[in-house]
Amino acid sequence: MPETSIERQQLSSPRYGYGGDDYVFVELSEEMSFDANFKAQAITQELRKRDPAGIIEIAPANASYMLQFDPAELRPDELIDDLKQLEDEINLTEYTWKARVIDVPVLYDDPWTHETLMQFRDRHQDPDATDLEYSARINGFDTTEEFIDAHAGSPHMVTMVGFVPGLPWTFQMVPRDEQIEVPKYVQPRTATPSRAIGYGGAFTAIYPVKGAGGYQLFGRTPVEVLDVEQELADFEESMVLPNPGDIINFRKIDRREYDEIRNEVEDGTYEYDIGHIDFRPEEFFEHPQQYNEEILEVLH
């Protein structure tokens, strides 16, 4: 069976807006797509390279980005003019960026998220099924095992970090007709374990801390995505891992491996399996399955 390429999305003209006196918000599309997200990432990465005076913070999102600037150094209208020019300059068929490929082990159907989701069945679309059972059924899978294999079967791009500090949003790198889609809970939970793997819409999220949540719960990872004290070696440069533009490999593990990894994390000796690539959007658009295989080859 021939490989399916990624259908390209024609983006409309960006919408530029103001946020008070010191923010500019740019919406590239009302709909999430690889084109919109890759364009947001390319523009914000290029801004970081150029490091223009007056820019305080650069925040890419799923189909948009926001800048904080110093109004004493930059006029917002002039900044928007520069952004329009940069938007015209960037061509995704030619753009590349350096991406980390990060292995994230996952214990699917783990006891902690299972206990939590069972406490909140009255807030769920299907009170008689688990989150995995419900998600598998509405996506046309015969078993939860097949559904888990599909979720872990292809890498996921980190499209943004936010909502709560250190929470990565990831979008699976497959054609649109292969995307998993599930709704959020009818009413959010008041509790979610830290490091839970949740899914809402077409996004996987890793909950960095314990708290409320509304995404379907699939499992739990033993590794951290937020290390405020930066005690683990891989958090030396930033308290957040991963970051937008990085690629996640959700790898299915058993309870024995989960406990082994968690013990290493807690005693500070765990080292993440991280590879590095020059990510080429055009190669991904043309041959996603083949390119995904090449991406994962950089992991140990």
PDB file of C-alpha atoms in Angstrom:
ATOM      1  CA  MET A   1       0.000   0.000   0.000  1.00  0.00           C
ATOM      2  CA  PRO A   2       1.552   3.334  -1.046  1.00  0.00           C
ATOM      3  CA  GLU A   3       2.437   5.801   1.681  1.00  0.00           C
ATOM      4  CA  THR A   4       0.017   8.701   2.183  1.00  0.00           C
ATOM      5  CA  SER A   5       1.521  12.188   2.172  1.00  0.00           C
ATOM      6  CA  ILE A   6       0.370  14.941   4.517  1.00  0.00           C
ATOM      7  CA  GLU A   7      -2.316  17.096   2.950  1.00  0.00           C
ATOM      8  CA  ARG A   8      -1.124  20.689   2.927  1.00  0.00           C
ATOM      9  CA  GLN A   9      -3.358  23.426   4.335  1.00  0.00           C
ATOM     10  CA  GLN A  10      -3.642  26.759   2.586  1.00  0.00           C
ATOM     11  CA  LEU A  11      -3.276  29.419   5.280  1.00  0.00           C
ATOM     12  CA  SER A  12      -5.247  32.638   5.083  1.00  0.00           C
ATOM     13  CA  SER A  13      -3.629  35.999   5.785  1.00  0.00           C
ATOM     14  CA  PRO A  14      -2.453  36.235   9.407  1.00  0.00           C
ATOM     15  CA  ARG A  15      -4.461  38.327  11.830  1.00  0.00           C
ATOM     16  CA  TYR A  16      -2.378  40.728  13.922  1.00  0.00           C
ATOM     17  CA  GLY A  17      -3.685  42.109  17.204  1.00  0.00           C
ATOM     18  CA  TYR A  18      -2.593  44.008  20.296  1.00  0.00           C
ATOM     19  CA  GLY A  19      -2.558  42.905  23.918  1.00  0.00           C
ATOM     20  CA  GLY A  20      -2.440  45.966  26.127  1.00  0.00           C
ATOM     21  CA  ASP A  21       0.659  48.133  25.682  1.00  0.00           C
ATOM     22  CA  ASP A  22       3.297  45.431  25.459  1.00  0.00           C
ATOM     23  CA  TYR A  23       1.958  42.371  23.610  1.00  0.00           C
ATOM     24  CA  VAL A  24       1.328  41.486  19.982  1.00  0.00           C
ATOM     25  CA  PHE A  25      -0.732  38.405  19.138  1.00  0.00           C
ATOM     26  CA  VAL A  26      -0.602  36.810  15.683  1.00  0.00           C
ATOM     27  CA  GLU A  27      -3.180  34.224  14.585  1.00  0.00           C
ATOM     28  CA  LEU A  28      -1.979  32.260  11.575  1.00  0.00           C
ATOM     29  CA  SER A  29      -5.088  30.101  11.291  1.00  0.00           C
ATOM     30  CA  GLU A  30      -8.332  29.417  13.136  1.00  0.00           C
ATOM     31  CA  GLU A  31      -7.692  25.696  12.639  1.00  0.00           C
ATOM     32  CA  MET A  32      -4.778  23.643  13.894  1.00  0.00           C
ATOM     33  CA  SER A  33      -2.697  22.094  11.115  1.00  0.00           C
ATOM     34  CA  PHE A  34       0.921  21.162  10.575  1.00  0.00           C
ATOM     35  CA  ASP A  35       1.260  24.116   8.201  1.00  0.00           C
ATOM     36  CA  ALA A  36      -0.016  26.580  10.792  1.00  0.00           C
ATOM     37  CA  ASN A  37       2.036  25.171  13.643  1.00  0.00           C
ATOM     38  CA  PHE A  38       5.229  24.765  11.634  1.00  0.00           C
ATOM     39  CA  LYS A  39       4.878  28.356  10.401  1.00  0.00           C
ATOM     40  CA  ALA A  40       4.431  29.606  13.985  1.00  0.00           C
ATOM     41  CA  GLN A  41       7.474  27.653  15.091  1.00  0.00           C
ATOM     42  CA  ALA A  42       9.599  28.807  12.142  1.00  0.00           C
ATOM     43  CA  ILE A  43       8.750  32.482  12.709  1.00  0.00           C
ATOM     44  CA  THR A  44       9.377  32.379  16.460  1.00  0.00           C
ATOM     45  CA  GLN A  45      12.619  30.426  16.037  1.00  0.00           C
ATOM     46  CA  GLU A  46      13.828  32.929  13.468  1.00  0.00           C
ATOM     47  CA  LEU A  47      12.990  35.764  15.869  1.00  0.00           C
ATOM     48  CA  ARG A  48      15.087  34.111  18.558  1.00  0.00           C
ATOM     49  CA  LYS A  49      18.007  33.819  16.139  1.00  0.00           C
ATOM     50  CA  ARG A  50      17.784  37.488  15.155  1.00  0.00           C
ATOM     51  CA  ASP A  51      17.225  38.584  18.782  1.00  0.00           C
ATOM     52  CA  PRO A  52      15.751  42.021  17.948  1.00  0.00           C
ATOM     53  CA  ALA A  53      16.089  44.710  20.580  1.00  0.00           C
ATOM     54  CA  GLY A  54      12.998  45.215  22.711  1.00  0.00           C
ATOM     55  CA  ILE A  55      11.568  41.692  22.511  1.00  0.00           C
ATOM     56  CA  ILE A  56      11.077  40.287  26.017  1.00  0.00           C
ATOM     57  CA  GLU A  57       9.328  36.968  25.441  1.00  0.00           C
ATOM     58  CA  ILE A  58       8.425  34.782  22.443  1.00  0.00           C
ATOM     59  CA  ALA A  59       5.643  32.222  22.831  1.00  0.00           C
ATOM     60  CA  PRO A  60       4.612  29.951  19.928  1.00  0.00           C
ATOM     61  CA  ALA A  61       1.235  28.188  20.123  1.00  0.00           C
ATOM     62  CA  ASN A  62      -0.706  25.629  18.095  1.00  0.00           C
ATOM     63  CA  ALA A  63      -1.704  27.957  15.254  1.00  0.00           C
ATOM     64  CA  SER A  64      -0.522  31.345  16.525  1.00  0.00           C
ATOM     65  CA  TYR A  65       2.173  33.079  18.505  1.00  0.00           C
ATOM     66  CA  MET A  66       2.500  35.967  20.950  1.00  0.00           C
ATOM     67  CA  LEU A  67       5.297  38.400  21.659  1.00  0.00           C
ATOM     68  CA  GLN A  68       5.928  40.533  24.699  1.00  0.00           C
ATOM     69  CA  PHE A  69       7.937  43.650  23.949  1.00  0.00           C
ATOM     70  CA  ASP A  70       9.249  46.767  25.687  1.00  0.00           C
ATOM     71  CA  PRO A  71       7.143  49.729  24.434  1.00  0.00           C
ATOM     72  CA  ALA A  72      10.006  52.062  25.373  1.00  0.00           C
ATOM     73  CA  GLU A  73      12.134  50.377  22.687  1.00  0.00           C
ATOM     74  CA  LEU A  74       9.603  49.177  20.120  1.00  0.00           C
ATOM     75  CA  ARG A  75       6.496  50.651  18.561  1.00  0.00           C
ATOM     76  CA  PRO A  76       3.857  47.935  18.088  1.00  0.00           C
ATOM     77  CA  ASP A  77       2.990  49.022  14.539  1.00  0.00           C
ATOM     78  CA  GLU A  78       6.643  48.840  13.515  1.00  0.00           C
ATOM     79  CA  LEU A  79       6.933  45.410  15.148  1.00  0.00           C
ATOM     80  CA  ILE A  80       3.909  44.173  13.209  1.00  0.00           C
ATOM     81  CA  ASP A  81       5.409  45.477   9.966  1.00  0.00           C
ATOM     82  CA  ASP A  82       8.578  43.494  10.701  1.00  0.00           C
ATOM     83  CA  LEU A  83       6.521  40.378  11.483  1.00  0.00           C
ATOM     84  CA  LYS A  84       4.622  40.670   8.211  1.00  0.00           C
ATOM     85  CA  GLN A  85       7.900  40.842   6.321  1.00  0.00           C
ATOM     86  CA  LEU A  86       9.246  37.825   8.217  1.00  0.00           C
ATOM     87  CA  GLU A  87       6.064  35.871   7.482  1.00  0.00           C
ATOM     88  CA  ASP A  88       6.565  36.498   3.769  1.00  0.00           C
ATOM     89  CA  GLU A  89      10.226  35.456   3.924  1.00  0.00           C
ATOM     90  CA  ILE A  90       9.736  32.038   5.503  1.00  0.00           C
ATOM     91  CA  ASN A  91       8.997  29.169   3.155  1.00  0.00           C
ATOM     92  CA  LEU A  92       8.352  25.845   4.883  1.00  0.00           C
ATOM     93  CA  THR A  93       9.600  23.926   1.844  1.00  0.00           C
ATOM     94  CA  GLU A  94      13.053  25.324   2.555  1.00  0.00           C
ATOM     95  CA  TYR A  95      13.026  25.858   6.334  1.00  0.00           C
ATOM     96  CA  THR A  96      14.646  23.459   8.825  1.00  0.00           C
ATOM     97  CA  TRP A  97      15.175  23.571  12.558  1.00  0.00           C
ATOM     98  CA  LYS A  98      17.222  21.651  15.088  1.00  0.00           C
ATOM     99  CA  ALA A  99      14.876  19.419  17.086  1.00  0.00           C
ATOM    100  CA  ARG A 100      15.372  17.091  19.988  1.00  0.00           C
ATOM    101  CA  VAL A 101      13.773  13.658  19.792  1.00  0.00           C
ATOM    102  CA  ILE A 102      12.832  12.634  23.339  1.00  0.00           C
ATOM    103  CA  ASP A 103      11.839   9.161  24.506  1.00  0.00           C
ATOM    104  CA  VAL A 104       8.917   9.319  26.967  1.00  0.00           C
ATOM    105  CA  PRO A 105       8.109   5.898  28.482  1.00  0.00           C
ATOM    106  CA  VAL A 106       4.419   5.385  29.312  1.00  0.00           C
ATOM    107  CA  LEU A 107       2.654   2.839  31.488  1.00  0.00           C
ATOM    108  CA  TYR A 108      -0.702   2.747  29.716  1.00  0.00           C
ATOM    109  CA  ASP A 109      -3.785   1.824  31.765  1.00  0.00           C
ATOM    110  CA  ASP A 110      -1.797   2.398  34.948  1.00  0.00           C
ATOM    111  CA  PRO A 111      -3.346   2.007  38.422  1.00  0.00           C
ATOM    112  CA  TRP A 112      -3.107   5.704  39.401  1.00  0.00           C
ATOM    113  CA  THR A 113      -4.964   7.269  36.479  1.00  0.00           C
ATOM    114  CA  HIS A 114      -7.358   4.307  36.479  1.00  0.00           C
ATOM    115  CA  GLU A 115      -8.270   4.963  40.116  1.00  0.00           C
ATOM    116  CA  THR A 116      -8.746   8.660  39.353  1.00  0.00           C
ATOM    117  CA  LEU A 117     -10.921   8.240  36.270  1.00  0.00           C
ATOM    118  CA  MET A 118     -13.158   5.738  38.067  1.00  0.00           C
ATOM    119  CA  GLN A 119     -13.856   8.367  40.727  1.00  0.00           C
ATOM    120  CA  PHE A 120     -15.255  10.749  38.104  1.00  0.00           C
ATOM    121  CA  ARG A 121     -17.434   8.548  35.881  1.00  0.00           C
ATOM    122  CA  ASP A 122     -20.424  10.810  36.547  1.00  0.00           C
ATOM    123  CA  ARG A 123     -18.558  13.565  34.649  1.00  0.00           C
ATOM    124  CA  HIS A 124     -17.792  11.397  31.617  1.00  0.00           C
ATOM    125  CA  GLN A 125     -19.603  10.821  28.309  1.00  0.00           C
ATOM    126  CA  ASP A 126     -19.675   7.060  28.964  1.00  0.00           C
ATOM    127  CA  PRO A 127     -19.869   6.252  32.698  1.00  0.00           C
ATOM    128  CA  ASP A 128     -19.806   2.508  31.993  1.00  0.00           C
ATOM    129  CA  ALA A 129     -16.452   2.516  30.172  1.00  0.00           C
ATOM    130  CA  THR A 130     -12.911   3.559  31.058  1.00  0.00           C
ATOM    131  CA  ASP A 131     -11.334   6.466  29.183  1.00  0.00           C
ATOM    132  CA  LEU A 132      -9.275   4.062  27.070  1.00  0.00           C
ATOM    133  CA  GLU A 133     -12.303   1.892  26.260  1.00  0.00           C
ATOM    134  CA  TYR A 134     -14.379   4.916  25.287  1.00  0.00           C
ATOM    135  CA  SER A 135     -11.589   6.473  23.199  1.00  0.00           C
ATOM    136  CA  ALA A 136     -10.891   3.202  21.393  1.00  0.00           C
ATOM    137  CA  ARG A 137     -14.559   2.680  20.561  1.00  0.00           C
ATOM    138  CA  ILE A 138     -15.270   6.141  19.137  1.00  0.00           C
ATOM    139  CA  ASN A 139     -12.108   5.948  17.014  1.00  0.00           C
ATOM    140  CA  GLY A 140     -13.103   2.610  15.488  1.00  0.00           C
ATOM    141  CA  PHE A 141     -10.653   0.294  17.267  1.00  0.00           C
ATOM    142  CA  ASP A 142     -11.738  -3.181  18.310  1.00  0.00           C
ATOM    143  CA  THR A 143      -9.583  -3.295  21.450  1.00  0.00           C
ATOM    144  CA  THR A 144      -7.805  -0.890  23.792  1.00  0.00           C
ATOM    145  CA  GLU A 145      -4.540  -2.667  22.927  1.00  0.00           C
ATOM    146  CA  GLU A 146      -4.935  -1.702  19.260  1.00  0.00           C
ATOM    147  CA  PHE A 147      -5.764   1.853  20.303  1.00  0.00           C
ATOM    148  CA  ILE A 148      -2.677   2.080  22.536  1.00  0.00           C
ATOM    149  CA  ASP A 149      -0.509   0.754  19.711  1.00  0.00           C
ATOM    150  CA  ALA A 150      -1.873   3.486  17.432  1.00  0.00           C
ATOM    151  CA  HIS A 151      -1.150   6.215  20.004  1.00  0.00           C
ATOM    152  CA  ALA A 152       2.393   4.960  20.569  1.00  0.00           C
ATOM    153  CA  GLY A 153       2.937   3.976  16.937  1.00  0.00           C
ATOM    154  CA  SER A 154       4.109   7.320  15.531  1.00  0.00           C
ATOM    155  CA  PRO A 155       6.014  10.254  17.067  1.00  0.00           C
ATOM    156  CA  HIS A 156       4.303  13.395  18.324  1.00  0.00           C
ATOM    157  CA  MET A 157       5.405  16.997  17.681  1.00  0.00           C
ATOM    158  CA  VAL A 158       5.420  19.387  20.660  1.00  0.00           C
ATOM    159  CA  THR A 159       3.288  22.231  19.317  1.00  0.00           C
ATOM    160  CA  MET A 160       3.246  24.466  22.402  1.00  0.00           C
ATOM    161  CA  VAL A 161       3.857  24.556  26.144  1.00  0.00           C
ATOM    162  CA  GLY A 162       1.318  26.191  28.389  1.00  0.00           C
ATOM    163  CA  PHE A 163      -2.029  26.267  30.189  1.00  0.00           C
ATOM    164  CA  VAL A 164      -0.069  25.371  33.318  1.00  0.00           C
ATOM    165  CA  PRO A 165       3.726  25.777  33.561  1.00  0.00           C
ATOM    166  CA  GLY A 166       5.608  23.004  31.796  1.00  0.00           C
ATOM    167  CA  LEU A 167       2.606  21.271  30.179  1.00  0.00           C
ATOM    168  CA  PRO A 168       3.529  20.126  26.649  1.00  0.00           C
ATOM    169  CA  TRP A 169       0.838  19.859  23.985  1.00  0.00           C
ATOM    170  CA  THR A 170       1.722  17.277  21.353  1.00  0.00           C
ATOM    171  CA  PHE A 171       0.188  16.490  17.956  1.00  0.00           C
ATOM    172  CA  GLN A 172       0.749  13.063  16.415  1.00  0.00           C
ATOM    173  CA  MET A 173       2.752  13.187  13.193  1.00  0.00           C
ATOM    174  CA  VAL A 174       0.348  11.258  10.956  1.00  0.00           C
ATOM    175  CA  PRO A 175      -2.027  12.175   8.104  1.00  0.00           C
ATOM    176  CA  ARG A 176      -5.313  13.762   9.138  1.00  0.00           C
ATOM    177  CA  ASP A 177      -7.387  10.610   8.511  1.00  0.00           C
ATOM    178  CA  GLU A 178      -5.159   8.707  10.948  1.00  0.00           C
ATOM    179  CA  GLN A 179      -5.420  11.283  13.742  1.00  0.00           C
ATOM    180  CA  ILE A 180      -7.001  10.130  16.988  1.00  0.00           C
ATOM    181  CA  GLU A 181      -9.717  12.494  18.215  1.00  0.00           C
ATOM    182  CA  VAL A 182     -11.520  12.403  21.552  1.00  0.00           C
ATOM    183  CA  PRO A 183     -13.590  15.002  23.438  1.00  0.00           C
ATOM    184  CA  LYS A 184     -12.746  16.278  26.884  1.00  0.00           C
ATOM    185  CA  TYR A 185     -14.836  15.197  29.863  1.00  0.00           C
ATOM    186  CA  VAL A 186     -18.349  16.647  29.992  1.00  0.00           C
ATOM    187  CA  GLN A 187     -17.329  18.232  33.302  1.00  0.00           C
ATOM    188  CA  PRO A 188     -13.677  18.507  34.389  1.00  0.00           C
ATOM    189  CA  ARG A 189     -12.216  16.386  37.155  1.00  0.00           C
ATOM    190  CA  THR A 190     -11.033  18.042  40.344  1.00  0.00           C
ATOM    191  CA  ALA A 191      -7.989  15.750  40.448  1.00  0.00           C
ATOM    192  CA  THR A 192      -5.418  14.355  38.021  1.00  0.00           C
ATOM    193  CA  PRO A 193      -2.150  12.631  38.988  1.00  0.00           C
ATOM    194  CA  SER A 194       1.092  14.345  38.048  1.00  0.00           C
ATOM    195  CA  ARG A 195       2.751  12.933  34.922  1.00  0.00           C
ATOM    196  CA  ALA A 196      -0.600  11.645  33.630  1.00  0.00           C
ATOM    197  CA  ILE A 197      -0.904  11.187  29.868  1.00  0.00           C
ATOM    198  CA  GLY A 198      -4.129  12.925  28.841  1.00  0.00           C
ATOM    199  CA  TYR A 199      -5.828  13.368  25.497  1.00  0.00           C
ATOM    200  CA  GLY A 200      -8.302  16.002  24.340  1.00  0.00           C
ATOM    201  CA  GLY A 201      -9.329  16.948  20.815  1.00  0.00           C
ATOM    202  CA  ALA A 202      -6.318  15.812  18.776  1.00  0.00           C
ATOM    203  CA  PHE A 203      -3.677  16.598  21.413  1.00  0.00           C
ATOM    204  CA  THR A 204      -1.759  14.524  23.922  1.00  0.00           C
ATOM    205  CA  ALA A 205      -0.783  16.435  27.064  1.00  0.00           C
ATOM    206  CA  ILE A 206       1.509  15.439  29.914  1.00  0.00           C
ATOM    207  CA  TYR A 207       0.275  16.854  33.223  1.00  0.00           C
ATOM    208  CA  PRO A 208       3.394  18.240  34.953  1.00  0.00           C
ATOM    209  CA  VAL A 209       1.792  18.506  38.405  1.00  0.00           C
ATOM    210  CA  LYS A 210      -1.202  17.130  40.267  1.00  0.00           C
ATOM    211  CA  GLY A 211      -4.372  19.150  39.673  1.00  0.00           C
ATOM    212  CA  ALA A 212      -7.707  19.469  37.951  1.00  0.00           C
ATOM    213  CA  GLY A 213      -8.144  18.291  34.364  1.00  0.00           C
ATOM    214  CA  GLY A 214     -10.595  17.346  31.670  1.00  0.00           C
ATOM    215  CA  TYR A 215      -8.595  15.249  29.199  1.00  0.00           C
ATOM    216  CA  GLN A 216      -9.191  11.517  28.748  1.00  0.00           C
ATOM    217  CA  LEU A 217      -6.610   9.610  30.799  1.00  0.00           C
ATOM    218  CA  PHE A 218      -4.542   6.988  28.964  1.00  0.00           C
ATOM    219  CA  GLY A 219      -1.601   6.308  31.277  1.00  0.00           C
ATOM    220  CA  ARG A 220       1.262   7.753  33.279  1.00  0.00           C
ATOM    221  CA  THR A 221       4.934   8.386  32.605  1.00  0.00           C
ATOM    222  CA  PRO A 222       7.602   7.890  35.281  1.00  0.00           C
ATOM    223  CA  VAL A 223       9.647  10.847  33.971  1.00  0.00           C
ATOM    224  CA  GLU A 224       9.244  14.534  34.719  1.00  0.00           C
ATOM    225  CA  VAL A 225       8.480  17.292  32.216  1.00  0.00           C
ATOM    226  CA  LEU A 226       8.937  20.058  34.812  1.00  0.00           C
ATOM    227  CA  ASP A 227      11.854  20.301  37.244  1.00  0.00           C
ATOM    228  CA  VAL A 228      11.595  23.663  38.989  1.00  0.00           C
ATOM    229  CA  GLU A 229      14.729  23.069  41.046  1.00  0.00           C
ATOM    230  CA  GLN A 230      16.565  21.785  37.936  1.00  0.00           C
ATOM    231  CA  GLU A 231      18.021  18.878  39.867  1.00  0.00           C
ATOM    232  CA  LEU A 232      18.002  16.384  36.994  1.00  0.00           C
ATOM    233  CA  ALA A 233      20.899  16.718  34.553  1.00  0.00           C
ATOM    234  CA  ASP A 234      18.680  17.125  31.474  1.00  0.00           C
ATOM    235  CA  PHE A 235      17.021  20.214  33.027  1.00  0.00           C
ATOM    236  CA  GLU A 236      20.280  22.134  33.423  1.00  0.00           C
ATOM    237  CA  GLU A 237      19.405  24.702  30.723  1.00  0.00           C
ATOM    238  CA  SER A 238      15.665  24.925  31.379  1.00  0.00           C
ATOM    239  CA  MET A 239      13.204  23.771  34.026  1.00  0.00           C
ATOM    240  CA  VAL A 240      10.912  22.600  31.183  1.00  0.00           C
ATOM    241  CA  LEU A 241      11.477  19.532  28.997  1.00  0.00           C
ATOM    242  CA  PRO A 242      10.390  19.281  26.192  1.00  0.00           C
ATOM    243  CA  ASN A 243       9.912  22.565  24.311  1.00  0.00           C
ATOM    244  CA  PRO A 244       8.006  23.560  21.138  1.00  0.00           C
ATOM    245  CA  GLY A 245       9.572  22.004  18.048  1.00  0.00           C
ATOM    246  CA  ASP A 246      10.795  18.936  19.927  1.00  0.00           C
ATOM    247  CA  ILE A 247       9.489  15.477  19.012  1.00  0.00           C
ATOM    248  CA  ILE A 248       8.178  12.918  21.512  1.00  0.00           C
ATOM    249  CA  ASN A 249       8.296   9.148  21.213  1.00  0.00           C
ATOM    250  CA  PHE A 250       5.639   7.747  23.563  1.00  0.00           C
ATOM    251  CA  ARG A 251       7.019   4.271  24.312  1.00  0.00           C
ATOM    252  CA  LYS A 252       4.842   1.607  25.911  1.00  0.00           C
ATOM    253  CA  ILE A 253       6.400   0.028  29.030  1.00  0.00           C
ATOM    254  CA  ASP A 254       5.341  -2.398  31.767  1.00  0.00           C
ATOM    255  CA  ARG A 255       5.087  -1.829  35.509  1.00  0.00           C
ATOM    256  CA  ARG A 256       8.533  -3.260  36.215  1.00  0.00           C
ATOM    257  CA  GLU A 257      10.235  -0.781  33.882  1.00  0.00           C
ATOM    258  CA  TYR A 258       8.042   2.045  35.195  1.00  0.00           C
ATOM    259  CA  ASP A 259       9.218   1.395  38.760  1.00  0.00           C
ATOM    260  CA  GLU A 260      12.864   1.105  37.712  1.00  0.00           C
ATOM    261  CA  ILE A 261      12.782   4.411  35.849  1.00  0.00           C
ATOM    262  CA  ARG A 262      10.852   6.168  38.616  1.00  0.00           C
ATOM    263  CA  ASN A 263      13.424   5.088  41.190  1.00  0.00           C
ATOM    264  CA  GLU A 264      16.207   6.544  39.025  1.00  0.00           C
ATOM    265  CA  VAL A 265      14.269   9.812  38.606  1.00  0.00           C
ATOM    266  CA  GLU A 266      13.711  10.115  42.348  1.00  0.00           C
ATOM    267  CA  ASP A 267      17.373   9.471  43.219  1.00  0.00           C
ATOM    268  CA  GLY A 268      18.515  11.935  40.523  1.00  0.00           C
ATOM    269  CA  THR A 269      20.403   9.477  38.309  1.00  0.00           C
ATOM    270  CA  TYR A 270      17.961   9.121  35.414  1.00  0.00           C
ATOM    271  CA  GLU A 271      19.197  10.278  32.005  1.00  0.00           C
ATOM    272  CA  TYR A 272      16.652  10.914  29.269  1.00  0.00           C
ATOM    273  CA  ASP A 273      17.110   9.228  25.902  1.00  0.00           C
ATOM    274  CA  ILE A 274      17.434  12.263  23.625  1.00  0.00           C
ATOM    275  CA  GLY A 275      18.522  12.378  20.009  1.00  0.00           C
ATOM    276  CA  HIS A 276      19.009  15.379  17.728  1.00  0.00           C
ATOM    277  CA  ILE A 277      17.933  15.991  14.141  1.00  0.00           C
ATOM    278  CA  ASP A 278      17.596  18.774  11.615  1.00  0.00           C
ATOM    279  CA  PHE A 279      13.822  18.628  11.176  1.00  0.00           C
ATOM    280  CA  ARG A 280      12.747  19.217   7.576  1.00  0.00           C
ATOM    281  CA  PRO A 281       9.004  19.969   7.239  1.00  0.00           C
ATOM    282  CA  GLU A 282       9.012  19.310   3.502  1.00  0.00           C
ATOM    283  CA  GLU A 283      10.343  15.757   3.938  1.00  0.00           C
ATOM    284  CA  PHE A 284       7.712  15.099   6.584  1.00  0.00           C
ATOM    285  CA  PHE A 285       4.906  16.417   4.357  1.00  0.00           C
ATOM    286  CA  GLU A 286       6.001  14.234   1.450  1.00  0.00           C
ATOM    287  CA  HIS A 287       6.857  10.957   3.216  1.00  0.00           C
ATOM    288  CA  PRO A 288       5.574  11.054   6.832  1.00  0.00           C
ATOM    289  CA  GLN A 289       5.881   7.341   7.635  1.00  0.00           C
ATOM    290  CA  GLN A 290       9.370   6.984   6.191  1.00  0.00           C
ATOM    291  CA  TYR A 291      10.522  10.250   7.752  1.00  0.00           C
ATOM    292  CA  ASN A 292       9.089   9.284  11.153  1.00  0.00           C
ATOM    293  CA  GLU A 293      11.126   6.084  11.041  1.00  0.00           C
ATOM    294  CA  GLU A 294      14.253   8.093  10.283  1.00  0.00           C
ATOM    295  CA  ILE A 295      13.469  10.473  13.137  1.00  0.00           C
ATOM    296  CA  LEU A 296      13.201   7.670  15.701  1.00  0.00           C
ATOM    297  CA  GLU A 297      16.487   6.107  14.570  1.00  0.00           C
ATOM    298  CA  VAL A 298      18.377   8.803  16.512  1.00  0.00           C
ATOM    299  CA  LEU A 299      17.146   7.362  19.809  1.00  0.00           C
ATOM    300  CA  HIS A 300      19.362   4.784  21.545  1.00  0.00           C
TER     301      HIS A 300
END
